[in-house]
Short mmCIF file of C-alpha atoms in Angstrom, two decimals:
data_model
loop_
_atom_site.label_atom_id
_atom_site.label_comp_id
_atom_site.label_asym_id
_atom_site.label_seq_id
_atom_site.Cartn_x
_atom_site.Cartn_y
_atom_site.Cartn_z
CA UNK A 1 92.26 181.11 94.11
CA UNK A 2 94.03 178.54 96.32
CA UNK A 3 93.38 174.61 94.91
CA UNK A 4 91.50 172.92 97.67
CA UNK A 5 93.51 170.86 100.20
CA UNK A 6 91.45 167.46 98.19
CA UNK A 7 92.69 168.85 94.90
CA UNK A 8 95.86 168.74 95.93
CA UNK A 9 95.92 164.94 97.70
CA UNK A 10 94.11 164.10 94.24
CA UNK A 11 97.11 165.52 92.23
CA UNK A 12 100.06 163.97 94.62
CA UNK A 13 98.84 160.47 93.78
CA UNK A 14 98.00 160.71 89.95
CA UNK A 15 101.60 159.76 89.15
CA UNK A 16 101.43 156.37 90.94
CA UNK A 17 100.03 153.23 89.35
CA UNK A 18 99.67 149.55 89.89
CA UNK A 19 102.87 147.97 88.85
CA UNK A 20 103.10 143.90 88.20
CA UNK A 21 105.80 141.66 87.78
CA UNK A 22 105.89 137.82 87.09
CA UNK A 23 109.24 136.37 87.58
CA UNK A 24 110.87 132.90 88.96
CA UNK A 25 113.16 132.36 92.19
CA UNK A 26 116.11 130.28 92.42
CA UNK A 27 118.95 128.69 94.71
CA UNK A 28 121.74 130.89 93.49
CA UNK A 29 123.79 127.38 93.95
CA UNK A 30 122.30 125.08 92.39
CA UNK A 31 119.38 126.87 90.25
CA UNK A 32 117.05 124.96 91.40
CA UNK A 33 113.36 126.69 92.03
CA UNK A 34 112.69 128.02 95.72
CA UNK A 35 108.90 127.64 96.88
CA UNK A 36 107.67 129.52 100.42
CA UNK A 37 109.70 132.37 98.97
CA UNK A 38 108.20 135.91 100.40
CA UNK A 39 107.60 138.46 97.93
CA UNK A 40 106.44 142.00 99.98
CA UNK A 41 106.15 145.95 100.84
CA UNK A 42 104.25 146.84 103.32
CA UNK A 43 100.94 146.88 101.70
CA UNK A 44 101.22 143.63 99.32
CA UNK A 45 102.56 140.40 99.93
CA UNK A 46 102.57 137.23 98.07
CA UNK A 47 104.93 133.66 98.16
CA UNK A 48 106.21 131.76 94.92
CA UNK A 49 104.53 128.20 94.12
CA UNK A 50 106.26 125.35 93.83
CA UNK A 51 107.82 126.22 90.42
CA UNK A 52 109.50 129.06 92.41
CA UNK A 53 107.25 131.32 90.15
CA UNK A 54 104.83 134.26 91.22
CA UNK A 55 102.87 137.67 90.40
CA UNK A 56 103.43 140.45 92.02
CA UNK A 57 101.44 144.02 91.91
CA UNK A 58 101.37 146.81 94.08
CA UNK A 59 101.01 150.58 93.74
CA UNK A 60 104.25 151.06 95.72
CA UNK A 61 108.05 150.41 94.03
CA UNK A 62 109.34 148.98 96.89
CA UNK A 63 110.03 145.27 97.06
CA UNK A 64 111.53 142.65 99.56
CA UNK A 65 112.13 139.14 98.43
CA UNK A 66 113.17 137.04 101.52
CA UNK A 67 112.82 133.26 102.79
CA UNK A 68 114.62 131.79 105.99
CA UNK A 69 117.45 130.73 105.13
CA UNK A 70 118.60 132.89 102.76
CA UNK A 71 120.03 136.57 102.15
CA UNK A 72 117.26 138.71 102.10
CA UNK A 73 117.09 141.27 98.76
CA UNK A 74 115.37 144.42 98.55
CA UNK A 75 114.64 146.12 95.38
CA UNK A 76 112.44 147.86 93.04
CA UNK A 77 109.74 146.55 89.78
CA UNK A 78 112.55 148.24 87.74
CA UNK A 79 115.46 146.68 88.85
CA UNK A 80 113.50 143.04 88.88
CA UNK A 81 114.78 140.32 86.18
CA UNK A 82 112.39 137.44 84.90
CA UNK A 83 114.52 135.30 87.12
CA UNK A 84 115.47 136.04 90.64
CA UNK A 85 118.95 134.59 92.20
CA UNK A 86 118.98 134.20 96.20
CA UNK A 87 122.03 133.08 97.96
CA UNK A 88 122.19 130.79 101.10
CA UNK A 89 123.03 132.27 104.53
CA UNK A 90 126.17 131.42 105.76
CA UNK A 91 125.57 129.74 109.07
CA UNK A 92 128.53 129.85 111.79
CA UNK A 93 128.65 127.48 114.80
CA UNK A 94 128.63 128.58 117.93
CA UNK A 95 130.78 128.22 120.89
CA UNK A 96 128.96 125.98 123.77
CA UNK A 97 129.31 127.74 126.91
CA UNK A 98 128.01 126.30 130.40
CA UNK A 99 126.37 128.90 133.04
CA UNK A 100 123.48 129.54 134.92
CA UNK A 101 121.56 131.49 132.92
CA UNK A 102 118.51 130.51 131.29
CA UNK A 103 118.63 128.30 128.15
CA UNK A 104 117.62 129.81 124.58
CA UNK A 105 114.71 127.57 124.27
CA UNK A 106 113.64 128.96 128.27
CA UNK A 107 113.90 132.51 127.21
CA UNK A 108 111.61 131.26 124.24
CA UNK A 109 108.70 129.76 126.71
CA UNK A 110 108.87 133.27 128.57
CA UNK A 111 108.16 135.06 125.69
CA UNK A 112 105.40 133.04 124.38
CA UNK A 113 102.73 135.81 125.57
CA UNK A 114 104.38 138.58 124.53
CA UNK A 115 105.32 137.68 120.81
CA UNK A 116 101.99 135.33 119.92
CA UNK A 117 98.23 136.21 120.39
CA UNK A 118 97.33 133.96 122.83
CA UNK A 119 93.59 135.11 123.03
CA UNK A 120 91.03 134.75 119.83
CA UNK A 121 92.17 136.74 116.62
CA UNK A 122 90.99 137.02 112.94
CA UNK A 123 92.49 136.81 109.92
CA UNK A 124 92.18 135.61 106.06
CA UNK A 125 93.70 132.39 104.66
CA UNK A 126 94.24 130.86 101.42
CA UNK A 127 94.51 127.35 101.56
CA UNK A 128 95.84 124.59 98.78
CA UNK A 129 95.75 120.82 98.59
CA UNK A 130 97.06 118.91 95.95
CA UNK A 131 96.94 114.39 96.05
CA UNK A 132 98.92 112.99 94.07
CA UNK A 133 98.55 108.88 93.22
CA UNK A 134 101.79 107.20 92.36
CA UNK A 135 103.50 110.79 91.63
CA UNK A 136 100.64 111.70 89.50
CA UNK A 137 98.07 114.88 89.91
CA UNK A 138 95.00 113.50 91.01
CA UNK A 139 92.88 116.06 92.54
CA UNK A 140 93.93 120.03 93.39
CA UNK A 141 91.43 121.88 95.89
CA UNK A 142 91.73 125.96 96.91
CA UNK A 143 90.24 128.03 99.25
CA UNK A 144 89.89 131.43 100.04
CA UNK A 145 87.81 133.01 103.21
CA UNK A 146 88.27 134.24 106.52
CA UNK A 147 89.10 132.70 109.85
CA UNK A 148 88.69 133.03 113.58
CA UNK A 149 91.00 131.52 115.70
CA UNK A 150 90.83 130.81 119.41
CA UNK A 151 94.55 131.14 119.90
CA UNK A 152 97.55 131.19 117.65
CA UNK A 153 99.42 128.57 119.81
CA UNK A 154 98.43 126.05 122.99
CA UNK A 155 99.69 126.33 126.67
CA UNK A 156 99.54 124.30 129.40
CA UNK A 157 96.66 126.72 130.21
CA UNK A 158 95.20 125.87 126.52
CA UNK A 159 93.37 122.60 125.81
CA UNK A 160 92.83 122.06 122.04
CA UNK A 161 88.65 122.06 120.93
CA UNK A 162 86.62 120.90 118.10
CA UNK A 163 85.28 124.60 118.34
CA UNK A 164 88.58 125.95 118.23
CA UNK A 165 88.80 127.48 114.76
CA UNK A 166 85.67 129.46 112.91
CA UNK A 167 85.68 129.67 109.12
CA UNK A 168 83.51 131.92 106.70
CA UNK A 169 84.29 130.49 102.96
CA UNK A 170 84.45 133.21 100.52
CA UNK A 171 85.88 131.31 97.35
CA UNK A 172 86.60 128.08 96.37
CA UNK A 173 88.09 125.76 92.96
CA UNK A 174 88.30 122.07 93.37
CA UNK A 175 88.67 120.04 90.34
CA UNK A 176 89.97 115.78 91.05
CA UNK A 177 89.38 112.28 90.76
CA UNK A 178 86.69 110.84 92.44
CA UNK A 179 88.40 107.61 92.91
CA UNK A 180 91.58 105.86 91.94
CA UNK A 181 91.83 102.81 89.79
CA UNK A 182 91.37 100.65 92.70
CA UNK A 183 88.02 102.19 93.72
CA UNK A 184 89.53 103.72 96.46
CA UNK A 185 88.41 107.39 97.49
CA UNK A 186 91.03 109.43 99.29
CA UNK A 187 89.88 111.29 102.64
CA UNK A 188 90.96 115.14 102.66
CA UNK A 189 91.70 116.89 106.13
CA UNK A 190 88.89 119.00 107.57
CA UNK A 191 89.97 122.55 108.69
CA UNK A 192 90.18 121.58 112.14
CA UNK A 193 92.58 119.21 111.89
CA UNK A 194 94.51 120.70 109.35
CA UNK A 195 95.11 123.85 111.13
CA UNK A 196 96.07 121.79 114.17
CA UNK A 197 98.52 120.12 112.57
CA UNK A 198 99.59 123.39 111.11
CA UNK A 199 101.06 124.27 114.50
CA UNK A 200 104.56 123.99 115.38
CA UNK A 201 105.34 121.06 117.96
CA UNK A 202 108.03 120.56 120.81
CA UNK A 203 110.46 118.37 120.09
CA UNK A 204 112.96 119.62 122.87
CA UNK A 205 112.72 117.00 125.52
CA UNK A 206 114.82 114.32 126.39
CA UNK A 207 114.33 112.18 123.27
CA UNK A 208 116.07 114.66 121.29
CA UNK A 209 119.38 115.62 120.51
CA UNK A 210 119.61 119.17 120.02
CA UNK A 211 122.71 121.22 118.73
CA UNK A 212 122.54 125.00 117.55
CA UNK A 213 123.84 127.18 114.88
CA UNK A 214 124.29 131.17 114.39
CA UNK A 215 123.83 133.07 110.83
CA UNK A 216 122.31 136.96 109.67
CA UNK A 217 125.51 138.35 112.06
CA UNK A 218 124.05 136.45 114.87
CA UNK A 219 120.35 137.51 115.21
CA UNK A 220 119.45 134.30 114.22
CA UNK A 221 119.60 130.92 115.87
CA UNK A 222 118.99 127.45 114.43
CA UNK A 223 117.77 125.11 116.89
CA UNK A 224 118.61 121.86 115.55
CA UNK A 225 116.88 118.52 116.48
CA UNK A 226 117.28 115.05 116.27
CA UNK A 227 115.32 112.55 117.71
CA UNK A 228 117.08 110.02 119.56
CA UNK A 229 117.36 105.84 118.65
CA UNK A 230 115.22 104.88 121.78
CA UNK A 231 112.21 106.12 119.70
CA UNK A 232 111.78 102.65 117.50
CA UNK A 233 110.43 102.89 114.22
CA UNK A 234 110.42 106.63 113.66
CA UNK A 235 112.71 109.25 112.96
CA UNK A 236 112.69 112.94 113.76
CA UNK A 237 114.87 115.77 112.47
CA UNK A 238 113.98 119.33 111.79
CA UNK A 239 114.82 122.98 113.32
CA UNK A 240 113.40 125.88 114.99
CA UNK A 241 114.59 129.54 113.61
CA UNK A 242 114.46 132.23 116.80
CA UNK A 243 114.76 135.20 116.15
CA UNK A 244 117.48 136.49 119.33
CA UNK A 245 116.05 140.33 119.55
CA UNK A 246 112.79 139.02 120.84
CA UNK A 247 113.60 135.45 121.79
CA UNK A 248 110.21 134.51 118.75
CA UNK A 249 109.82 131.52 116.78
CA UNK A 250 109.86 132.31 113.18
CA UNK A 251 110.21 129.14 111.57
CA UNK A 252 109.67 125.31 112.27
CA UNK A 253 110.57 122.09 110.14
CA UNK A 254 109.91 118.85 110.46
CA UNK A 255 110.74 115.50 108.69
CA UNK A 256 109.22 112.62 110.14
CA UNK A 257 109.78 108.74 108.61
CA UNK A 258 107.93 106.58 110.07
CA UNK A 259 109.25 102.20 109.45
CA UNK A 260 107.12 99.03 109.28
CA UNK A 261 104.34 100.54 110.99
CA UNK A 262 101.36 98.30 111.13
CA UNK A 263 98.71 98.93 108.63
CA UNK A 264 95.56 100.51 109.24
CA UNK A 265 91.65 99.32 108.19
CA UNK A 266 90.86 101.74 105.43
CA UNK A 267 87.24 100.79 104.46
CA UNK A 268 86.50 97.50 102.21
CA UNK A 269 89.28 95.33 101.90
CA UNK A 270 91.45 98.00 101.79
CA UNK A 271 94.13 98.88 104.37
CA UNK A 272 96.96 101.88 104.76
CA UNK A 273 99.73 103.16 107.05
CA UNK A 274 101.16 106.34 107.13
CA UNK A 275 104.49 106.43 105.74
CA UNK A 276 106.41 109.78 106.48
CA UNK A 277 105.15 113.37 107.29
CA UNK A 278 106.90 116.76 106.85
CA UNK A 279 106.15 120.62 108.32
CA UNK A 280 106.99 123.50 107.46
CA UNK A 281 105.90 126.64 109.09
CA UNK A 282 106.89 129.85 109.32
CA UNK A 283 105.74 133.43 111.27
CA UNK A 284 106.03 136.88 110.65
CA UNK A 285 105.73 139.82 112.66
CA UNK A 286 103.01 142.39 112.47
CA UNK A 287 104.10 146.03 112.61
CA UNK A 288 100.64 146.76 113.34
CA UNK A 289 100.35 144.50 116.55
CA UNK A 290 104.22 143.15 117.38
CA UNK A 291 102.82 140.22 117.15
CA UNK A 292 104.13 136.89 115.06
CA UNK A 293 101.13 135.06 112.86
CA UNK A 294 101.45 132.41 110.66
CA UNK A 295 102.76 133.84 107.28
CA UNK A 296 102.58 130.49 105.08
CA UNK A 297 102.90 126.83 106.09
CA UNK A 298 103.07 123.49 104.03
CA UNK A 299 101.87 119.70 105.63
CA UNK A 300 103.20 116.66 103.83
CA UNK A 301 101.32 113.56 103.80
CA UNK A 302 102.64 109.88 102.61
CA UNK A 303 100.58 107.23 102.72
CA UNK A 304 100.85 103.84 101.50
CA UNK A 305 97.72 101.75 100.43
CA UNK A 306 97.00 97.67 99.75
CA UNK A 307 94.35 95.35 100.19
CA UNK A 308 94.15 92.91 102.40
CA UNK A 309 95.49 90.32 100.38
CA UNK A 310 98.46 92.87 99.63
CA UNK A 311 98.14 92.44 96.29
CA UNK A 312 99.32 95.56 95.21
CA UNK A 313 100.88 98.65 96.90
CA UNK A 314 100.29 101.95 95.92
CA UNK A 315 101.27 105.61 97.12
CA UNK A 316 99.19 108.53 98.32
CA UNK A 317 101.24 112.00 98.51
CA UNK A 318 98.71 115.30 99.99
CA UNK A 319 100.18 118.56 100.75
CA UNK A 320 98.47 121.45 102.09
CA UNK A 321 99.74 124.99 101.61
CA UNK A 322 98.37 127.68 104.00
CA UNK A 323 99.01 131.54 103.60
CA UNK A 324 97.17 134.10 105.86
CA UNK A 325 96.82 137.96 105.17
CA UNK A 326 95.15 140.84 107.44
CA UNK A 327 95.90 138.98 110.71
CA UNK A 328 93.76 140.50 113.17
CA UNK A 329 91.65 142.24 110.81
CA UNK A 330 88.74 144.22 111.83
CA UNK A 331 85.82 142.19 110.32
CA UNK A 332 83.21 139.77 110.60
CA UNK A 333 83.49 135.99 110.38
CA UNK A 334 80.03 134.58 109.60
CA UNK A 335 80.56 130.77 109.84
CA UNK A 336 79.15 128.78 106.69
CA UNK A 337 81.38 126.07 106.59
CA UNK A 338 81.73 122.70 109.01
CA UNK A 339 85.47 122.73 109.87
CA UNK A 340 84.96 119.11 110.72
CA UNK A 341 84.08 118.11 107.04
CA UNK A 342 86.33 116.30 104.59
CA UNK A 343 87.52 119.42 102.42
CA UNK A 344 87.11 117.84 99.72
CA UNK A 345 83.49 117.21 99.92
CA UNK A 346 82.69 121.00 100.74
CA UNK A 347 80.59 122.76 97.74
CA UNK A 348 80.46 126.27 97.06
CA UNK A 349 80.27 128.03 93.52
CA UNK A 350 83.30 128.84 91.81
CA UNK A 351 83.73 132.29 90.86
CA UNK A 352 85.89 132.69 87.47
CA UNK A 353 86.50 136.43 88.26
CA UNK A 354 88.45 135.99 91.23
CA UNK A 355 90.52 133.15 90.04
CA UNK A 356 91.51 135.04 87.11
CA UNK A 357 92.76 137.84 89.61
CA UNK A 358 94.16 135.95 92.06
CA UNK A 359 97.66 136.15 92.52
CA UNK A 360 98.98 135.02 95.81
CA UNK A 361 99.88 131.60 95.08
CA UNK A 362 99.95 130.90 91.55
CA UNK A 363 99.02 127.15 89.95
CA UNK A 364 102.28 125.23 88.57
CA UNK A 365 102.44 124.05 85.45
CA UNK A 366 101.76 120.90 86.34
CA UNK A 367 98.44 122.38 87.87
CA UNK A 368 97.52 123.44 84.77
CA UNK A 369 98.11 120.41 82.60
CA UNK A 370 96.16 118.25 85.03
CA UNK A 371 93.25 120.55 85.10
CA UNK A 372 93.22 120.93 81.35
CA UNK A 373 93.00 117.16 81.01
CA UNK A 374 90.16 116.02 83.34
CA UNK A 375 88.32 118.96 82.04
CA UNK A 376 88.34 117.39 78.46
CA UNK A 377 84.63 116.24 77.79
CA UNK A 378 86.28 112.76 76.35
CA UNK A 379 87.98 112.43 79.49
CA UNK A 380 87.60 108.62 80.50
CA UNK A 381 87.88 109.63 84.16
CA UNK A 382 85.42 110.19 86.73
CA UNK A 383 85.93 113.68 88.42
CA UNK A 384 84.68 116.16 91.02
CA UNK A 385 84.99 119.46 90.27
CA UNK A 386 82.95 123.23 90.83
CA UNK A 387 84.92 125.08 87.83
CA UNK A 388 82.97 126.14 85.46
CA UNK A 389 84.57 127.67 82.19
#
């Protein structure tokens, strides 16, 4: 008697089995740890924390471990070490030519429909915030659900809306200080604003200096900007990375420092000014759809804080990290969250299962030590937190 045709499947797959790793990557260079770093196959994906440590698992051998920038390495869980060595890209100059035909950031425009869903999509999103107080942990927030956006980026056909972004929270961890030593409580994004500021902006006009640079045999350009001295008080610098087979965006950075800019009313005798910003973002393409999504982004905050006397100053540093998976997923977003809300000040249970699991952005150190501390029932400090142990 023949086995049956499911028999068969059954048997093909008994050999294979989850396989993890946990492993650290660093600049080749200088050994210093690289966060943002992609770890993937084409059914798992995950990006190292800011320790340039992760966990990876999947049920296929495969692995890619790639950031812009940077050589890309494939290998397998066997060949893995507990420490992972990438090397920079070697970036060549190119050779400025003058003609008629269309500029590199023109060709980019023109292919804005083709390469980005311009139209509503779904997807699912973890999202991190960490404020620190004077270099110091003070509160650490994240958030897992799913998301429905209107569009991935804005044309001139595109205003921006409150109602722009849907969110369904799934799971959540926050654990921080309710308020700093000079009673002051620190206001948290909301969703909508966060995820507008989580796309990338044009800074290609005329207050910009822009130069560009080749690397990965050509395929890549670096746009490279500058802003220009007529803007007083702030500086701009950052890139674009365009991928030249498709004329997409992958990447955006931006460093903005912004001087002796008048402070800001902040509540009771308290005033603050924002004093530099950075961005980070950067797409991948979907074999599934050809289109480019927002892989994993990070939005720098630093603000400075005083009374009104100016009797003391002290620092406020917020970043957000943003991954996405399943981008225009086939499911259901059932809106239970307002993305106009402080994030901070959202409640929903913690579940201890998941967090345990969880994998795709790991907590630092650092993380760890902080949580451990305010947890402490002797704790002198005042916190805000769902975990429960």
């Amino acid at each position: 008697m023949k086995p049956s045709f499911f028999l068969f499947f059954l048997l093909s797959f008994i050999g294979y089995t989850q396989q993890t790793i946990d492993a650290v990557i660093v600049d080749s260079a200088n050994k210093t740890p690289l966060e943002f770093v992609g770890i993937y196959n084409s059914i798992n994906h995950t990006i190292t924390n800011e320790d340039g440590r992760f966990q990876f698992s999947s049920l296929l051998d495969s692995i890619t471990i790639y950031r812009l920038g940077y050589d890309k390495l494939t290998t397998t869980f066997q060949k893995v070490k507990d420490t992972i060595y990438l090397n920079k890209s070697v970036l060549k100059l190119n050779e400025v030519t003058v003609t008629n035909e269309k500029t590199l950031w023109q060709k980019v425009g023109d292919s804005i429909r083709s390469n980005y869903p311009i139209y509503p999509y779904k997807e699912k999103f973890l999202l991190r915030g960490v404020l620190r107080n004077n270099g110091g942990i003070t509160r650490i927030q994240d958030l897992q659900g799913k998301l429905e956006r209107r569009t991935l980026l804005y044309t001139k056909e595109i205003d921006p809306d409150k109602k722009d972004f849907k969110v369904e929270l799934t799971n959540m961890r926050k654990v921080g200080l309710v308020k700093d030593e000079n009673d002051v409580y620190f206001i948290f994004e909301s969703f909508n604003s966060l995820f507008m500021n989580l796309i990338p902006l044009n800074a290609t006009g005329d207050d910009f200096d822009l130069t560009e640079s080749s690397f990965d045999n050509g395929k890549k350009i670096s746009i490279n900007f500058q802003s220009k001295s007529a803007i007083r008080d702030e500086d701009h610098s950052g890139h674009y990375i365009i991928n030249t087979e498709d004329y997409a965006m992958e990447r955006f950075k931006m460093t903005a420092k912004l001087y002796d800019k008048p402070f800001k009313k902040g509540g009771k005798h308290i005033k603050f000014r924002t004093v530099s910003y950075d961005k980070e973002i950067s797409l991948s393409k979907s074999s599934n759809t050809n289109k480019y999504y927002i892989a994993s982004a990070r939005y720098d905050v630093k603000v400075e804080l005083t009374d009104e006397e100016e009797s003391f100053s002290s620092f406020y540093d917020v970043s957000f990290i943003l991954t996405t998976s399943d981008n225009e997923g086939d499911f259901e977003v059932k809106k239970n969250v307002s993305t106009s809300k402080d994030l901070f000040k959202i409640n929903y249970p913690y579940d201890q299962s998941y967090w345990n699991a969880q994998n795709q952005l790991l907590l630092t150190d650092e993380m760890l030590d902080f949580i451990k501390k305010v947890q402490d029932p002797n704790s002198e400090f005042k916190i805000k937190s769902n975990i429960k142990n």
